Short mmCIF file of C-alpha atoms in Angstrom, two decimals:
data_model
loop_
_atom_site.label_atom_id
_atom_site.label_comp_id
_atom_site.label_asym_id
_atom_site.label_seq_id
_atom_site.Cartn_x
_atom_site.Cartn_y
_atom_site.Cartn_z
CA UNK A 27 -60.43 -12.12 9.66
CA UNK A 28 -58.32 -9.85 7.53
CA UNK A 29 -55.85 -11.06 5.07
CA UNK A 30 -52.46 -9.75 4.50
CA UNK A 31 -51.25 -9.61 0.69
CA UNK A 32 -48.05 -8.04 1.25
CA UNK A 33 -44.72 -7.81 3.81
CA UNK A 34 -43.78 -5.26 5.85
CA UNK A 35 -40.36 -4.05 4.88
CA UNK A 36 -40.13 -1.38 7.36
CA UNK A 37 -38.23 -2.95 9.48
CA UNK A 38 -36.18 -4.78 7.82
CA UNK A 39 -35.28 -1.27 6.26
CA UNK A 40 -34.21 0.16 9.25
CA UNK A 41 -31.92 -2.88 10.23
CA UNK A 42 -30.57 -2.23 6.61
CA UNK A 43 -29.60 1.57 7.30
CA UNK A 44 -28.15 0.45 11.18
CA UNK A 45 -25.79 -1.88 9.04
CA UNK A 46 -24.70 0.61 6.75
CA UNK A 47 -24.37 2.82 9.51
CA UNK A 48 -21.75 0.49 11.24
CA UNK A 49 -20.00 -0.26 8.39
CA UNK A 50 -19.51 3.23 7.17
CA UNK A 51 -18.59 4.38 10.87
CA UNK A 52 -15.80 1.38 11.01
CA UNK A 53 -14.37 1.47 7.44
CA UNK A 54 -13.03 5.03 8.36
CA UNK A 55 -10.63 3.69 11.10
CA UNK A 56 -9.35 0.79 8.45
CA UNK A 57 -7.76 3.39 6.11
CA UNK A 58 -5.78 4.88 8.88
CA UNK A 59 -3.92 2.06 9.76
CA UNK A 60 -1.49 2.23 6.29
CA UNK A 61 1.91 3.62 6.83
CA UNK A 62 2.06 7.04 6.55
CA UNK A 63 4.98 7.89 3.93
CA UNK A 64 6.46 11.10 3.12
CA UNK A 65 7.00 10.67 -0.72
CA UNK A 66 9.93 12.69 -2.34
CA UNK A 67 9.20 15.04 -4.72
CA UNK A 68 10.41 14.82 -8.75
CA UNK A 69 9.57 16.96 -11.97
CA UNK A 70 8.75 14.00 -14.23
CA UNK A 71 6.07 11.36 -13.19
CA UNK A 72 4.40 8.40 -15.06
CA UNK A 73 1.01 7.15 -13.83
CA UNK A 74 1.25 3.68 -12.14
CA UNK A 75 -2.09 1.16 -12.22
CA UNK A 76 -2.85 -1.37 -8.84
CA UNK A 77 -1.30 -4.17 -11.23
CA UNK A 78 2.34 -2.53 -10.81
CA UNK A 79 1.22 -2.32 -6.67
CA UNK A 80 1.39 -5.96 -6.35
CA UNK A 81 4.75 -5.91 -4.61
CA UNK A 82 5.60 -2.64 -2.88
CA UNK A 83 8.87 -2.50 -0.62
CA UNK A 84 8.19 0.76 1.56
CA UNK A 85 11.12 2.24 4.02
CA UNK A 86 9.77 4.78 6.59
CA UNK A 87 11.29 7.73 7.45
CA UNK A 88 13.42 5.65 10.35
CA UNK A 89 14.94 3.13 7.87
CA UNK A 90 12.24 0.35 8.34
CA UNK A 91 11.51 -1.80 6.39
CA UNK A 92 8.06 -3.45 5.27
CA UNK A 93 6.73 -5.40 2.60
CA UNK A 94 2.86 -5.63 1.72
CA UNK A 95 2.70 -3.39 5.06
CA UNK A 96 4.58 -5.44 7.35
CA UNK A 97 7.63 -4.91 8.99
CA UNK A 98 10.16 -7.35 8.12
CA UNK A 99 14.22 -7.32 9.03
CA UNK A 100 16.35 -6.88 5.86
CA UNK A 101 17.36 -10.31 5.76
CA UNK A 102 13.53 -10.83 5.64
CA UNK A 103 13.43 -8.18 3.60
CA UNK A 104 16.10 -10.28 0.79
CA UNK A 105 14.53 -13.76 1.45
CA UNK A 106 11.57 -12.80 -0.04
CA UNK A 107 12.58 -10.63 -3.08
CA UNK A 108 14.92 -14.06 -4.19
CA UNK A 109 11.64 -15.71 -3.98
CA UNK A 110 10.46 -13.41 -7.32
CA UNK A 111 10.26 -13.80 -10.48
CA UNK A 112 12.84 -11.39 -13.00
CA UNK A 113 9.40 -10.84 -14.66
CA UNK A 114 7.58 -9.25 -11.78
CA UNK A 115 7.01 -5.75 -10.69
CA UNK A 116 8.06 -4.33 -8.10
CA UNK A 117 7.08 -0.77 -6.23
CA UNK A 118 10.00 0.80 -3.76
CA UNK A 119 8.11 3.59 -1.55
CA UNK A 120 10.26 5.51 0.40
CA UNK A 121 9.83 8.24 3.02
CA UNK A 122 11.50 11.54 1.46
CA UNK A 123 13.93 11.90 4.98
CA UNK A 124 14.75 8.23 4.78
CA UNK A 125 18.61 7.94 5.25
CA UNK A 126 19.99 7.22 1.81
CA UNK A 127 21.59 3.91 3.27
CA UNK A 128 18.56 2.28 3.83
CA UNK A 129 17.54 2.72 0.17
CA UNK A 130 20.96 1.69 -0.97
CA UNK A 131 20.60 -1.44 0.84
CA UNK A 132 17.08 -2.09 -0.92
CA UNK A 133 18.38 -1.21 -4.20
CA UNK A 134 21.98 -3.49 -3.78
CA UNK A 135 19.23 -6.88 -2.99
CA UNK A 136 16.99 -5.57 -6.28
CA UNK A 137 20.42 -5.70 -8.07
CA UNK A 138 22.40 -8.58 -6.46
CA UNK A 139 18.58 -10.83 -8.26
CA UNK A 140 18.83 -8.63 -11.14
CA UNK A 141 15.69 -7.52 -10.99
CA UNK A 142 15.10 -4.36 -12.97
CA UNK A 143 10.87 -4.10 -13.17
CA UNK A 144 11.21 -1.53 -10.42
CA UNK A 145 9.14 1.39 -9.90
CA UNK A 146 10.05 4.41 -7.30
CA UNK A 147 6.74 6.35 -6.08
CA UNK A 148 7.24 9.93 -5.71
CA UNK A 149 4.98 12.89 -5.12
CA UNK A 150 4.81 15.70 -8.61
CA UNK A 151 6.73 18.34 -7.50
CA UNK A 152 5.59 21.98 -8.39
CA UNK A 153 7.08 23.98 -10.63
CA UNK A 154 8.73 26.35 -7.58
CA UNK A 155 9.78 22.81 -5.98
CA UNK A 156 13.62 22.05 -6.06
#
């Protein structure tokens, strides 16, 4: 009789590299599903960290509106930024062909709780860029 002083971690290798496989093949279709946004362009840009991402209002090119990527009403929309704090931060995204109403209306709510820790995401614009 022969005795075995070790394991065999072939296999347990491969079922290691069929994981990763999977995963890597899946996390792919996760990053698709944000909402594609069409950032204006401006000459002057300050860098912004994930802490300042914590509450982003984003308005589509259409005029809809979502928080945390989903779309809410704009009555949703202003129940939920009176439920902040005058301390937090908040991130307005909006598509560059967005009708200027729908901004207006995001902006008037942001004003009517006076909250002024607002950041607008835009794209650099080159130097031949209006």
């Amino acid at each position: 009789m022969q005795k075995f002083d070790g394991i065999n971690v072939v296999p347990f290798i491969d079922i290691m590299l069929v994981l990763l496989a999977i995963v890597l093949a899946t996390a792919s279709f996760i990053t698709q599903g944000k909402i594609q946004v069409n950032l204006p362009k401006a000459q002057s840009s300050a860098v912004v960290s994930a802490e300042d991402l914590r509450t982003v209002v984003l308005v589509d090119q259409y005029g809809r509106y979502f928080i945390e990527d989903e779309l809410v009403s704009l009555d949703v929309l202003e129940q939920t930024i009176a439920k902040l704090e005058q301390e937090d931060q908040i991130t307005v995204k909006v598509d560059a062909a967005t009708p200027f109403q729908s901004f207006l209306s995001v902006t008037d709510i942001l004003n009517k709780y006076a909250l002024s820790k607002v950041s607008v995401i835009t794209e650099k614009a080159n130097r031949g860029t209006p």
